[in-house]
């Protein structure tokens, strides 16, 4: 995904009294990031814009000194309105930078240095990316954890704080959306290196990036962590700018990787997950459920008489039906469970910590809702029904075994007349009656 697509839905304020800088910055930011830039040349113009369009802007880039605001009044106004700010100024030294960052600005870029406009464009990209980033922070030392969390939050990064490796692994197993793990190497229950190894074991090729920190004087510790597959190592004490830069770099790479992974995991026709993603992600989700002591279930859903529909109306209408079913399933299944198109007219659902009784009721709801829905194709209204096979997952087995069991129940549903859900529970109920 390029930068225009990445930030094309954003609006930002540019508060700058120099026409030359304003023109160059507006052009660069809109061309590179696709952001809609609103220019204000004074504090008064800024106030008017904020009043006219409250809550419309994601970021402000501003000069510290304006004709009607020579003492950082514009920065104070921006921060008072809870709008993230990047400062672009010629009045700069280390003390000024510390003061600006201390007030709550995200970054500070010097005007009169080479490549200053490119540096600012990069700072804007980091600021907007960080606003969508969540870091899992593991540190058993409370003062250290509080300090690190404060630094990350000043960069608009969401932080999930834990005090042990066990808590960190529990968060990761819960399915919470985490982009990056930052851990101290000396945790109370496990070393940071052991945490890294466990994350890589559980998540495989799609393991999250892990950055470690340590105040140990032994430089070999960092080298060993990197050799074990760690993303980065930061020696304490560190400069805040260095820490921010390394976190932003790792987060940026992870966001680009996630974009590529989403593209590789999507079905070309329906835009839901594909068979490859289902088989890659499914075993890990099953392992997480079983590790939590939960049973779960897996279902295969098949559109009834789909071949006859294709033969009667043509493949174009068949594609319309597949897209319709995928859209309805996406709305009904939501993100709680794993939904994918397995191929042809078959869809798979791996339930997240849902016993077979609840999963059966859920599948019945899907069947009824799909039967009620209507599909308009070539000015003709079509209806469809589905058959569903549902299998219980209670103990570790190969993922193919779970899927094969669901496929057997689907076969039974087809031969029992279609438009029904068959599972072990349904068979037991039938025997009991």
PDB file of C-alpha atoms in Angstrom, residues 20-150:
ATOM      1  CA  UNK A  20       7.359  29.662   0.283  1.00  0.00           C
ATOM      2  CA  UNK A  21       7.465  27.044   3.036  1.00  0.00           C
ATOM      3  CA  UNK A  22       3.670  26.706   3.094  1.00  0.00           C
ATOM      4  CA  UNK A  23       3.476  26.071  -0.670  1.00  0.00           C
ATOM      5  CA  UNK A  24       6.334  23.548  -0.645  1.00  0.00           C
ATOM      6  CA  UNK A  25       4.996  21.732   2.409  1.00  0.00           C
ATOM      7  CA  UNK A  26       1.405  21.591   1.154  1.00  0.00           C
ATOM      8  CA  UNK A  27       2.526  20.210  -2.194  1.00  0.00           C
ATOM      9  CA  UNK A  28       4.846  17.648  -0.599  1.00  0.00           C
ATOM     10  CA  UNK A  29       2.359  16.433   1.997  1.00  0.00           C
ATOM     11  CA  UNK A  30      -0.531  16.129  -0.467  1.00  0.00           C
ATOM     12  CA  UNK A  31       1.613  14.481  -3.147  1.00  0.00           C
ATOM     13  CA  UNK A  32       3.424  11.993  -0.918  1.00  0.00           C
ATOM     14  CA  UNK A  33       0.741  11.198   1.667  1.00  0.00           C
ATOM     15  CA  UNK A  34      -2.500  12.102  -0.118  1.00  0.00           C
ATOM     16  CA  UNK A  35      -3.564  14.144   2.930  1.00  0.00           C
ATOM     17  CA  UNK A  36      -5.947  17.058   2.454  1.00  0.00           C
ATOM     18  CA  UNK A  37      -3.988  20.013   3.832  1.00  0.00           C
ATOM     19  CA  UNK A  38      -5.676  23.177   5.132  1.00  0.00           C
ATOM     20  CA  UNK A  39      -3.290  26.125   5.360  1.00  0.00           C
ATOM     21  CA  UNK A  40      -3.558  28.822   8.037  1.00  0.00           C
ATOM     22  CA  UNK A  41      -1.118  31.751   8.041  1.00  0.00           C
ATOM     23  CA  UNK A  42      -1.999  33.063  11.509  1.00  0.00           C
ATOM     24  CA  UNK A  43      -3.390  32.089  14.894  1.00  0.00           C
ATOM     25  CA  UNK A  44      -6.634  33.893  14.076  1.00  0.00           C
ATOM     26  CA  UNK A  45      -7.050  31.880  10.855  1.00  0.00           C
ATOM     27  CA  UNK A  46      -6.320  28.711  12.839  1.00  0.00           C
ATOM     28  CA  UNK A  47      -9.032  29.547  15.397  1.00  0.00           C
ATOM     29  CA  UNK A  48     -11.552  30.192  12.637  1.00  0.00           C
ATOM     30  CA  UNK A  49     -10.745  26.913  10.893  1.00  0.00           C
ATOM     31  CA  UNK A  50     -10.969  24.884  14.104  1.00  0.00           C
ATOM     32  CA  UNK A  51     -14.312  26.505  14.925  1.00  0.00           C
ATOM     33  CA  UNK A  52     -15.694  25.882  11.432  1.00  0.00           C
ATOM     34  CA  UNK A  53     -14.620  22.226  11.290  1.00  0.00           C
ATOM     35  CA  UNK A  54     -14.231  20.817  14.828  1.00  0.00           C
ATOM     36  CA  UNK A  55     -12.897  17.278  15.022  1.00  0.00           C
ATOM     37  CA  UNK A  56     -12.066  17.156  11.315  1.00  0.00           C
ATOM     38  CA  UNK A  57      -8.274  17.127  11.549  1.00  0.00           C
ATOM     39  CA  UNK A  58      -5.910  14.300  12.455  1.00  0.00           C
ATOM     40  CA  UNK A  59      -2.734  16.369  12.874  1.00  0.00           C
ATOM     41  CA  UNK A  60      -1.315  19.889  12.870  1.00  0.00           C
ATOM     42  CA  UNK A  61       2.082  20.949  11.522  1.00  0.00           C
ATOM     43  CA  UNK A  62       3.004  24.415  12.734  1.00  0.00           C
ATOM     44  CA  UNK A  63       5.682  27.045  13.088  1.00  0.00           C
ATOM     45  CA  UNK A  64       6.337  28.168  16.665  1.00  0.00           C
ATOM     46  CA  UNK A  65       6.385  31.882  15.841  1.00  0.00           C
ATOM     47  CA  UNK A  66       3.558  33.563  13.943  1.00  0.00           C
ATOM     48  CA  UNK A  67       2.887  37.293  13.450  1.00  0.00           C
ATOM     49  CA  UNK A  68      -0.017  37.233  15.935  1.00  0.00           C
ATOM     50  CA  UNK A  69       1.458  34.444  18.093  1.00  0.00           C
ATOM     51  CA  UNK A  70       5.177  35.044  18.736  1.00  0.00           C
ATOM     52  CA  UNK A  71       5.410  32.995  21.950  1.00  0.00           C
ATOM     53  CA  UNK A  72       4.120  29.527  21.024  1.00  0.00           C
ATOM     54  CA  UNK A  73       0.462  30.510  21.458  1.00  0.00           C
ATOM     55  CA  UNK A  74      -0.502  28.496  18.340  1.00  0.00           C
ATOM     56  CA  UNK A  75       1.092  25.345  19.780  1.00  0.00           C
ATOM     57  CA  UNK A  76      -0.707  25.894  23.092  1.00  0.00           C
ATOM     58  CA  UNK A  77      -4.009  26.356  21.247  1.00  0.00           C
ATOM     59  CA  UNK A  78      -3.506  23.168  19.199  1.00  0.00           C
ATOM     60  CA  UNK A  79      -2.605  21.077  22.246  1.00  0.00           C
ATOM     61  CA  UNK A  80      -5.467  22.550  24.292  1.00  0.00           C
ATOM     62  CA  UNK A  81      -7.790  21.222  21.585  1.00  0.00           C
ATOM     63  CA  UNK A  82      -6.238  17.745  21.862  1.00  0.00           C
ATOM     64  CA  UNK A  83      -4.882  17.825  18.323  1.00  0.00           C
ATOM     65  CA  UNK A  84      -1.499  16.094  17.808  1.00  0.00           C
ATOM     66  CA  UNK A  85       1.205  18.516  16.707  1.00  0.00           C
ATOM     67  CA  UNK A  86       4.492  18.405  14.810  1.00  0.00           C
ATOM     68  CA  UNK A  87       6.567  21.584  15.098  1.00  0.00           C
ATOM     69  CA  UNK A  88       8.494  22.922  12.092  1.00  0.00           C
ATOM     70  CA  UNK A  89      10.635  25.867  13.147  1.00  0.00           C
ATOM     71  CA  UNK A  90      13.883  27.777  12.596  1.00  0.00           C
ATOM     72  CA  UNK A  91      14.131  28.737  16.278  1.00  0.00           C
ATOM     73  CA  UNK A  92      15.769  25.582  17.535  1.00  0.00           C
ATOM     74  CA  UNK A  93      18.331  24.191  19.958  1.00  0.00           C
ATOM     75  CA  UNK A  94      18.379  21.217  22.312  1.00  0.00           C
ATOM     76  CA  UNK A  95      16.724  23.225  25.085  1.00  0.00           C
ATOM     77  CA  UNK A  96      13.973  24.409  22.739  1.00  0.00           C
ATOM     78  CA  UNK A  97      13.385  20.871  21.519  1.00  0.00           C
ATOM     79  CA  UNK A  98      13.077  19.567  25.086  1.00  0.00           C
ATOM     80  CA  UNK A  99      10.602  22.336  25.903  1.00  0.00           C
ATOM     81  CA  UNK A 100       8.515  21.622  22.798  1.00  0.00           C
ATOM     82  CA  UNK A 101       8.397  17.884  23.423  1.00  0.00           C
ATOM     83  CA  UNK A 102       7.760  18.551  27.105  1.00  0.00           C
ATOM     84  CA  UNK A 103       4.633  20.515  26.192  1.00  0.00           C
ATOM     85  CA  UNK A 104       3.295  17.501  24.325  1.00  0.00           C
ATOM     86  CA  UNK A 105       4.334  17.964  20.686  1.00  0.00           C
ATOM     87  CA  UNK A 106       5.037  14.712  18.848  1.00  0.00           C
ATOM     88  CA  UNK A 107       8.150  15.848  17.010  1.00  0.00           C
ATOM     89  CA  UNK A 108      10.225  18.879  16.092  1.00  0.00           C
ATOM     90  CA  UNK A 109      11.901  19.466  12.711  1.00  0.00           C
ATOM     91  CA  UNK A 110      14.362  22.272  11.944  1.00  0.00           C
ATOM     92  CA  UNK A 111      13.572  24.448   8.932  1.00  0.00           C
ATOM     93  CA  UNK A 112      17.078  25.494   7.955  1.00  0.00           C
ATOM     94  CA  UNK A 113      18.660  22.050   7.622  1.00  0.00           C
ATOM     95  CA  UNK A 114      19.162  20.082   4.386  1.00  0.00           C
ATOM     96  CA  UNK A 115      16.227  17.893   3.420  1.00  0.00           C
ATOM     97  CA  UNK A 116      14.061  19.625   6.028  1.00  0.00           C
ATOM     98  CA  UNK A 117      10.851  19.221   3.991  1.00  0.00           C
ATOM     99  CA  UNK A 118      11.523  15.513   3.425  1.00  0.00           C
ATOM    100  CA  UNK A 119      12.248  15.107   7.135  1.00  0.00           C
ATOM    101  CA  UNK A 120       8.937  16.766   7.958  1.00  0.00           C
ATOM    102  CA  UNK A 121       7.058  14.528   5.522  1.00  0.00           C
ATOM    103  CA  UNK A 122       8.606  11.546   7.286  1.00  0.00           C
ATOM    104  CA  UNK A 123       7.609  12.953  10.695  1.00  0.00           C
ATOM    105  CA  UNK A 124       4.007  13.347   9.520  1.00  0.00           C
ATOM    106  CA  UNK A 125       3.962   9.761   8.270  1.00  0.00           C
ATOM    107  CA  UNK A 126       5.254   8.515  11.638  1.00  0.00           C
ATOM    108  CA  UNK A 127       2.710  10.585  13.545  1.00  0.00           C
ATOM    109  CA  UNK A 128      -0.237   9.289  11.521  1.00  0.00           C
ATOM    110  CA  UNK A 129       1.057   5.695  11.584  1.00  0.00           C
ATOM    111  CA  UNK A 130       1.662   5.815  15.350  1.00  0.00           C
ATOM    112  CA  UNK A 131      -1.933   6.876  15.867  1.00  0.00           C
ATOM    113  CA  UNK A 132      -2.962   3.418  14.619  1.00  0.00           C
ATOM    114  CA  UNK A 133      -0.245   1.463  16.442  1.00  0.00           C
ATOM    115  CA  UNK A 134      -0.658  -0.617  19.606  1.00  0.00           C
ATOM    116  CA  UNK A 135       2.378  -1.702  21.618  1.00  0.00           C
ATOM    117  CA  UNK A 136       2.385  -4.484  24.209  1.00  0.00           C
ATOM    118  CA  UNK A 137       4.790  -3.256  26.909  1.00  0.00           C
ATOM    119  CA  UNK A 138       6.184  -5.878  29.319  1.00  0.00           C
ATOM    120  CA  UNK A 139       8.241  -4.575  32.252  1.00  0.00           C
ATOM    121  CA  UNK A 140       8.189  -5.850  35.836  1.00  0.00           C
ATOM    122  CA  UNK A 141       9.736  -2.642  37.196  1.00  0.00           C
ATOM    123  CA  UNK A 142       6.908  -0.157  37.781  1.00  0.00           C
ATOM    124  CA  UNK A 143       8.870   3.136  37.478  1.00  0.00           C
ATOM    125  CA  UNK A 144      10.534   1.916  34.276  1.00  0.00           C
ATOM    126  CA  UNK A 145       7.231   0.723  32.804  1.00  0.00           C
ATOM    127  CA  UNK A 146       5.461   3.983  33.629  1.00  0.00           C
ATOM    128  CA  UNK A 147       8.266   5.998  32.017  1.00  0.00           C
ATOM    129  CA  UNK A 148       8.272   3.891  28.842  1.00  0.00           C
ATOM    130  CA  UNK A 149       4.477   3.959  28.586  1.00  0.00           C
ATOM    131  CA  UNK A 150       4.535   7.751  28.914  1.00  0.00           C
TER     132      UNK A 150
END
